[in-house]
Short mmCIF file of C-alpha atoms and ligand atoms in Angstrom, two decimals:
data_model
loop_
_atom_site.label_atom_id
_atom_site.label_comp_id
_atom_site.label_asym_id
_atom_site.label_seq_id
_atom_site.Cartn_x
_atom_site.Cartn_y
_atom_site.Cartn_z
CA MET A 1 66.76 5.40 -7.70
CA LYS A 2 66.71 7.56 -4.62
CA ALA A 3 65.37 6.02 -1.31
CA ILE A 4 65.49 6.62 2.37
CA VAL A 5 67.72 4.10 4.02
CA ILE A 6 68.47 3.04 7.57
CA ARG A 7 71.90 1.46 8.65
CA ARG A 8 70.86 1.12 12.41
CA TYR A 9 68.10 1.79 14.38
CA GLY A 10 67.59 5.11 16.17
CA THR A 11 66.28 8.59 16.05
CA PRO A 12 64.74 10.41 12.77
CA GLU A 13 68.14 11.28 12.10
CA VAL A 14 69.04 7.51 10.95
CA LEU A 15 66.88 8.20 7.88
CA GLN A 16 69.24 8.83 5.03
CA TYR A 17 68.27 10.05 1.41
CA GLU A 18 70.64 7.62 -0.54
CA ASP A 19 71.15 6.02 -4.06
CA VAL A 20 70.36 2.32 -3.56
CA GLU A 21 69.96 -0.41 -6.44
CA LEU A 22 66.31 -0.88 -8.17
CA PRO A 23 64.48 -3.59 -5.89
CA LYS A 24 64.29 -7.18 -8.02
CA ILE A 25 60.46 -8.39 -8.23
CA LYS A 26 59.51 -12.27 -7.22
CA PRO A 27 57.39 -13.88 -9.69
CA ASN A 28 54.45 -12.82 -7.69
CA GLN A 29 55.46 -9.28 -7.21
CA LEU A 30 54.66 -5.69 -9.40
CA LEU A 31 57.57 -3.19 -9.73
CA ILE A 32 56.10 0.15 -8.69
CA LYS A 33 57.10 3.67 -9.92
CA VAL A 34 55.97 5.12 -6.48
CA TYR A 35 54.44 8.53 -6.47
CA ALA A 36 53.29 8.62 -3.15
CA SER A 37 53.48 6.84 0.33
CA CYS A 38 52.40 7.54 3.97
CA VAL A 39 53.82 7.34 7.30
CA ASN A 40 51.99 5.05 9.73
CA PRO A 41 53.47 4.92 13.42
CA ILE A 42 54.78 1.13 12.66
CA ASP A 43 57.35 2.73 10.20
CA TRP A 44 58.90 4.72 13.39
CA LYS A 45 58.35 1.96 15.68
CA ILE A 46 60.76 -0.04 13.37
CA ARG A 47 63.03 2.54 13.00
CA LYS A 48 63.44 2.79 16.80
CA GLY A 49 64.07 -1.14 16.63
CA MET A 50 60.90 -1.35 18.76
CA LEU A 51 60.03 -4.59 16.69
CA SER A 52 63.64 -5.73 15.94
CA LEU A 53 62.79 -9.39 17.24
CA ILE A 54 60.58 -9.35 13.84
CA THR A 55 62.44 -7.05 11.27
CA GLY A 56 66.01 -8.43 12.41
CA ASN A 57 69.41 -6.45 12.10
CA LYS A 58 69.90 -6.99 8.30
CA PHE A 59 70.87 -3.30 7.26
CA PRO A 60 70.37 -1.47 5.11
CA MET A 61 66.77 -1.05 5.37
CA VAL A 62 64.36 0.72 3.47
CA LEU A 63 61.21 1.55 5.54
CA GLY A 64 57.70 2.61 4.72
CA LEU A 65 54.50 0.43 3.72
CA ASP A 66 51.80 2.62 2.01
CA VAL A 67 52.67 2.62 -1.85
CA ALA A 68 50.46 4.46 -4.51
CA GLY A 69 51.98 4.65 -8.15
CA GLU A 70 52.51 2.98 -11.62
CA VAL A 71 53.09 -0.51 -12.26
CA VAL A 72 56.47 -0.76 -14.46
CA GLU A 73 57.38 -4.45 -14.50
CA VAL A 74 55.37 -7.50 -13.79
CA GLY A 75 56.67 -10.83 -12.08
CA SER A 76 56.21 -13.94 -14.27
CA GLN A 77 53.20 -15.10 -12.08
CA VAL A 78 51.24 -12.18 -12.00
CA THR A 79 47.82 -12.35 -13.83
CA ARG A 80 45.83 -9.04 -12.83
CA PHE A 81 47.94 -6.26 -13.43
CA GLN A 82 49.85 -4.85 -16.84
CA PRO A 83 52.55 -2.00 -16.61
CA GLY A 84 51.26 1.37 -16.93
CA ALA A 85 48.26 0.59 -14.58
CA ALA A 86 47.60 2.72 -11.46
CA ILE A 87 47.74 0.81 -8.14
CA TYR A 88 47.73 1.43 -4.20
CA GLY A 89 48.67 -0.97 -1.98
CA SER A 90 51.04 -2.11 0.69
CA THR A 91 54.75 -3.51 0.72
CA ASP A 92 55.45 -6.67 2.94
CA LEU A 93 56.53 -5.80 6.85
CA PHE A 94 59.88 -5.19 5.74
CA GLY A 95 58.99 -2.05 4.20
CA GLY A 96 60.62 -0.80 0.72
CA ALA A 97 57.74 2.07 0.06
CA TYR A 98 60.07 4.96 0.78
CA ALA A 99 61.67 5.03 -2.46
CA GLU A 100 61.36 5.76 -6.15
CA TYR A 101 60.43 2.34 -6.77
CA ALA A 102 59.14 -0.57 -4.68
CA ALA A 103 58.08 -4.16 -5.03
CA VAL A 104 54.48 -5.01 -4.21
CA SER A 105 52.91 -8.46 -4.10
CA GLU A 106 50.21 -8.49 -6.68
CA LYS A 107 48.02 -10.01 -3.74
CA TRP A 108 48.60 -6.59 -1.57
CA ALA A 109 47.69 -4.25 -4.44
CA ALA A 110 44.50 -3.04 -6.13
CA PRO A 111 43.37 -0.46 -8.82
CA LYS A 112 43.55 3.16 -7.44
CA PRO A 113 40.57 4.91 -6.62
CA ILE A 114 39.62 6.99 -9.90
CA ASN A 115 38.71 9.85 -7.65
CA MET A 116 41.78 9.98 -5.84
CA THR A 117 45.22 11.33 -6.56
CA TYR A 118 48.17 9.13 -5.81
CA GLN A 119 48.96 10.89 -2.44
CA GLU A 120 45.42 10.14 -1.17
CA ALA A 121 45.39 6.82 -2.42
CA ALA A 122 48.60 6.01 -0.47
CA SER A 123 46.87 7.31 2.78
CA LEU A 124 44.58 4.27 2.62
CA PRO A 125 46.27 0.76 3.08
CA GLY A 126 47.98 1.43 6.65
CA SER A 127 44.73 2.77 7.81
CA ALA A 128 41.28 2.41 6.08
CA LEU A 129 42.22 -1.39 5.98
CA THR A 130 42.95 -1.56 9.45
CA ALA A 131 39.59 0.29 10.16
CA LEU A 132 37.83 -2.08 7.97
CA LYS A 133 39.40 -5.37 9.32
CA ALA A 134 38.88 -4.34 12.67
CA LEU A 135 35.06 -3.18 12.23
CA ARG A 136 34.08 -5.80 10.03
CA GLY A 137 36.36 -8.76 10.68
CA GLU A 138 36.90 -8.70 14.44
CA GLY A 139 33.77 -6.67 15.27
CA ASN A 140 31.69 -8.42 12.97
CA ILE A 141 29.64 -4.88 12.91
CA GLN A 142 25.94 -4.49 11.97
CA SER A 143 23.66 -1.79 10.99
CA GLY A 144 22.10 -0.16 13.93
CA GLN A 145 24.86 -0.99 16.49
CA ARG A 146 26.27 1.60 18.78
CA VAL A 147 30.08 1.87 18.28
CA LEU A 148 32.76 3.85 19.72
CA VAL A 149 35.88 5.17 18.33
CA ASN A 150 38.71 6.15 20.53
CA GLY A 151 41.55 8.07 18.81
CA ALA A 152 38.79 9.18 16.05
CA ALA A 153 41.20 12.06 14.79
CA GLY A 154 44.00 9.97 14.04
CA GLY A 155 45.05 8.04 10.70
CA VAL A 156 42.97 4.63 11.66
CA GLY A 157 40.42 6.74 13.58
CA ILE A 158 39.29 8.85 10.47
CA PHE A 159 38.68 5.80 8.41
CA ALA A 160 36.93 4.16 11.56
CA VAL A 161 34.57 6.51 12.04
CA GLN A 162 33.54 6.58 8.50
CA ILE A 163 33.27 3.19 7.45
CA ALA A 164 31.21 2.57 10.54
CA LYS A 165 29.04 5.13 9.63
CA ALA A 166 28.96 3.61 6.11
CA LEU A 167 27.87 0.18 7.67
CA GLY A 168 24.85 1.93 9.26
CA ALA A 169 26.17 1.99 13.11
CA GLU A 170 25.50 5.08 15.29
CA VAL A 171 29.10 6.30 15.78
CA THR A 172 30.71 7.94 18.76
CA GLY A 173 34.10 9.49 17.98
CA VAL A 174 36.57 10.55 21.05
CA CYS A 175 39.20 13.11 20.82
CA SER A 176 40.70 16.34 22.15
CA THR A 177 38.78 19.58 22.28
CA LYS A 178 40.66 21.28 19.01
CA ASN A 179 39.26 18.13 17.12
CA LEU A 180 35.84 17.98 18.11
CA ASP A 181 34.40 19.48 15.01
CA PHE A 182 36.68 17.64 12.59
CA VAL A 183 35.39 14.49 13.93
CA LYS A 184 31.87 15.66 13.61
CA SER A 185 32.47 16.83 10.22
CA LEU A 186 33.42 12.93 9.25
CA GLY A 187 29.90 12.08 10.34
CA ALA A 188 30.34 10.83 14.09
CA ASP A 189 26.75 11.36 15.71
CA ARG A 190 28.41 12.17 18.96
CA VAL A 191 31.68 13.34 20.05
CA ILE A 192 33.52 13.09 23.46
CA ASP A 193 36.43 15.55 24.42
CA TYR A 194 38.67 12.93 26.37
CA THR A 195 40.27 16.07 28.24
CA GLN A 196 36.85 16.86 29.62
CA GLN A 197 34.86 13.37 29.90
CA ASP A 198 36.32 10.02 30.52
CA PHE A 199 34.00 7.74 28.20
CA THR A 200 34.52 4.73 30.19
CA GLN A 201 32.46 6.34 32.96
CA ASP A 202 29.79 7.26 30.48
CA PRO A 203 26.29 5.92 31.15
CA VAL A 204 26.30 4.93 27.42
CA GLN A 205 26.98 1.03 26.55
CA TYR A 206 28.42 0.08 23.20
CA ASP A 207 28.50 -2.94 20.88
CA ILE A 208 31.91 -2.30 19.62
CA ILE A 209 34.65 -0.21 21.26
CA LEU A 210 37.62 0.22 18.74
CA ASP A 211 40.78 1.67 20.67
CA ALA A 212 42.25 3.07 17.68
CA VAL A 213 45.09 4.79 19.23
CA GLY A 214 45.56 2.08 21.96
CA LYS A 215 45.20 4.17 25.06
CA ARG A 216 42.42 2.51 26.85
CA SER A 217 42.50 -1.29 28.12
CA PHE A 218 39.80 -3.75 27.71
CA SER A 219 39.53 -3.47 31.86
CA ASP A 220 39.03 0.37 31.41
CA CYS A 221 36.28 -0.12 28.79
CA LYS A 222 34.19 -3.67 30.04
CA ARG A 223 31.71 -1.23 32.04
CA VAL A 224 30.70 0.52 28.70
CA LEU A 225 30.44 -2.51 26.78
CA LYS A 226 27.21 -4.41 26.07
CA PRO A 227 27.23 -7.96 27.49
CA ASN A 228 27.97 -9.60 24.01
CA GLY A 229 30.09 -6.30 23.42
CA VAL A 230 33.50 -6.33 21.53
CA TYR A 231 36.68 -4.56 22.44
CA ILE A 232 39.09 -4.37 19.74
CA THR A 233 42.57 -2.53 20.11
CA THR A 234 45.38 -1.68 17.40
CA LEU A 235 47.83 -2.26 20.14
CA PRO A 236 48.93 -5.92 21.72
CA THR A 237 49.82 -4.97 25.29
CA LEU A 238 50.52 -7.78 27.52
CA GLU A 239 47.28 -6.54 29.73
CA ASN A 240 45.29 -6.88 26.54
CA MET A 241 46.71 -10.34 24.99
CA VAL A 242 45.64 -11.72 28.51
CA GLN A 243 42.36 -10.26 28.26
CA ILE A 244 42.13 -11.61 24.64
CA ALA A 245 42.88 -15.22 25.43
CA LEU A 246 40.51 -15.26 28.37
CA THR A 247 37.36 -13.65 26.80
CA ALA A 248 38.29 -15.91 24.14
CA LEU A 249 37.28 -19.10 26.18
CA ILE A 250 34.21 -17.62 27.90
CA PRO A 251 30.80 -16.60 26.80
CA GLY A 252 30.31 -12.47 26.77
CA GLN A 253 32.43 -9.49 26.10
CA LYS A 254 35.39 -10.16 23.85
CA ALA A 255 38.64 -8.54 23.81
CA LYS A 256 40.24 -8.57 20.28
CA PHE A 257 43.42 -7.59 18.57
CA VAL A 258 43.31 -6.29 14.86
CA LEU A 259 46.59 -6.87 12.63
CA ASN A 260 46.18 -5.09 9.24
CA ASN A 261 46.76 -7.71 6.47
CA PRO A 262 45.66 -5.63 3.34
CA THR A 263 43.86 -8.47 0.87
CA ASN A 264 43.32 -7.31 -2.53
CA GLN A 265 39.19 -7.88 -1.61
CA ASP A 266 39.61 -5.53 1.27
CA LEU A 267 41.61 -3.35 -0.99
CA VAL A 268 38.81 -3.37 -3.68
CA TYR A 269 35.98 -2.81 -1.16
CA VAL A 270 37.84 0.60 0.06
CA LYS A 271 38.30 1.61 -3.44
CA GLU A 272 34.47 0.79 -4.01
CA LEU A 273 33.51 3.05 -0.47
CA ILE A 274 35.77 6.04 -1.67
CA GLU A 275 34.53 5.85 -5.36
CA ALA A 276 30.74 6.04 -3.93
CA GLY A 277 31.46 8.81 -1.89
CA LYS A 278 30.89 7.01 1.31
CA ILE A 279 34.46 7.86 2.77
CA ARG A 280 37.16 10.34 2.01
CA THR A 281 40.73 10.86 3.03
CA VAL A 282 42.02 13.65 5.17
CA ILE A 283 45.61 14.58 4.52
CA ASP A 284 47.40 16.60 7.81
CA ARG A 285 50.83 17.31 5.88
CA THR A 286 52.69 16.47 2.77
CA TYR A 287 56.48 15.96 2.97
CA PRO A 288 59.16 15.42 0.06
CA LEU A 289 60.84 11.99 0.58
CA ASN A 290 64.20 13.97 1.15
CA GLU A 291 62.23 15.20 4.23
CA LEU A 292 61.28 11.83 5.78
CA ALA A 293 62.84 12.51 9.20
CA ALA A 294 60.77 15.70 9.65
CA ALA A 295 57.60 13.85 8.66
CA HIS A 296 58.31 10.92 11.41
CA ALA A 297 59.22 13.47 13.77
CA TYR A 298 55.69 14.88 13.48
CA SER A 299 54.06 11.27 13.35
CA GLU A 300 55.82 10.68 16.81
CA THR A 301 53.98 13.92 18.36
CA GLU A 302 50.72 11.57 17.74
CA ARG A 303 49.14 14.77 17.13
CA ALA A 304 48.55 14.11 13.45
CA VAL A 305 44.76 15.02 11.90
CA GLY A 306 44.53 12.07 9.33
CA LYS A 307 47.41 11.50 7.33
CA ILE A 308 50.89 12.52 6.93
CA ALA A 309 51.63 11.90 3.00
CA ILE A 310 54.98 11.49 1.36
CA ALA A 311 55.47 12.82 -2.22
CA ILE A 312 57.78 10.95 -4.22
CA ASN A 313 58.13 10.62 -8.07
CA SER A 314 56.04 13.51 -9.85
CA VAL A 315 53.47 12.22 -11.98
N1 NAP B 401 47.61 -3.50 14.75
C1 NAP B 401 47.69 -2.85 13.44
O1 NAP B 401 47.77 -3.83 12.56
C2 NAP B 401 47.80 -1.32 13.53
C3 NAP B 401 47.49 -0.87 11.95
C4 NAP B 401 47.81 0.36 12.26
C5 NAP B 401 48.02 1.29 13.19
N2 NAP B 401 48.14 0.52 14.32
C6 NAP B 401 48.52 1.68 15.70
O2 NAP B 401 47.41 2.03 16.43
C7 NAP B 401 47.86 3.45 16.69
C8 NAP B 401 47.44 4.34 15.91
O3 NAP B 401 47.62 4.65 14.48
P1 NAP B 401 47.28 5.93 13.77
O4 NAP B 401 47.93 5.82 12.29
O5 NAP B 401 45.81 6.20 13.99
O6 NAP B 401 47.87 6.95 14.86
P2 NAP B 401 48.01 8.57 14.35
O7 NAP B 401 47.50 9.17 13.01
O8 NAP B 401 49.71 8.77 14.69
O9 NAP B 401 46.91 9.08 15.62
C9 NAP B 401 47.38 10.48 16.13
C10 NAP B 401 46.02 11.05 16.48
O10 NAP B 401 45.56 10.10 17.96
C11 NAP B 401 45.08 10.81 18.71
N3 NAP B 401 45.25 10.60 20.39
C12 NAP B 401 46.45 10.97 20.69
N4 NAP B 401 46.42 10.67 22.02
C13 NAP B 401 45.08 10.07 22.24
C14 NAP B 401 44.31 9.93 23.58
N5 NAP B 401 44.90 9.83 24.47
N6 NAP B 401 43.05 9.49 23.39
C15 NAP B 401 42.35 9.77 22.12
N7 NAP B 401 43.15 10.21 20.79
C16 NAP B 401 44.28 10.73 21.11
C17 NAP B 401 45.16 12.28 18.20
O11 NAP B 401 43.97 12.96 18.44
P3 NAP B 401 43.68 14.38 19.78
O12 NAP B 401 45.11 15.27 19.22
O13 NAP B 401 42.72 14.85 19.27
O14 NAP B 401 44.21 13.52 20.88
C18 NAP B 401 45.91 12.51 17.22
O15 NAP B 401 44.81 12.93 16.14
C19 NAP B 401 49.53 3.16 16.51
O16 NAP B 401 50.01 2.66 17.57
C20 NAP B 401 49.77 2.44 15.39
O17 NAP B 401 50.87 1.81 15.64
C21 NAP B 401 48.27 -0.67 14.52
#
């Protein structure tokens, strides 16, 4: 099969389109014919070697986490899926989705939303599931709460705005000038242009601040968090990790870090939100598998509006 392989960490040029062996599945895994994947910033962080303490130095590696496709084989312990099922989900941290076939654990797969294409469904696991876990898991979001999403135009941000609205919150989205109307169109009640206004100097206070792009620290946001408000970041900087440890020990404002870990229940929950028309995806650009280096280069600009899809096998 064709796959994108890296043989060392480095610039997008290390992503090579090659022939590799089909993945061998474990008893709890599904072999998926992959119709689409998506680029997440963690993919290029792994490619650059920024997570090499976790990902190690065992090359060749096939990167990519988001998968949407068709089950072609099931492991002996799999109970919920049969060959032919249309699924979406995530590979493990070591990737494998930038390929024509991928191994996916049964617990990290769910039926594809019926009203989505494979490319649209592949845009969900890394981003919508992170937004859901941040807001519902770490933030314990409640209807009527005031929520601010920083980075509202990005992959995590577009879903955070919509999920917070779907769960009854009053939502403020923070983005640059060109994306103000776009973020409003996602349902945000209020938008703030960070090139013109610093939300941390606002008179408004929030129950939850989700820094989806990891650009503002807990210390920056304290002033505009309610006394029992929760700040959640997607990026574990040293400063934030210290604040997370400290605020866990004392009553009042909390700092938290969200780590995506897409469970089957959450994948099904997101599928239901999609099928009920409560949230939608936005695909900024689609690249074929053999142009993955260009897709990574675009993601690294941090200017993508919504998601960057990868078209793999034709349906
Ligand atoms: N911990 C986890 O489990 C987890 C899971 C998913 C993602 N992440 C991390 O979360 C971060 C965001 O991921 P993503 O997929 O949302 O990224 P993304 O799609 O690449 O984000 C792009 C967006 O970021 C916005 N942006 C850039 N600079 C900004 C700033 N200073 N203030 C506000 N918005 C800004 C841009 O909007 P404008 O052009 O309008 O500025 C753009 O639309 C990444 O660091 C990623 O690694 C972590």
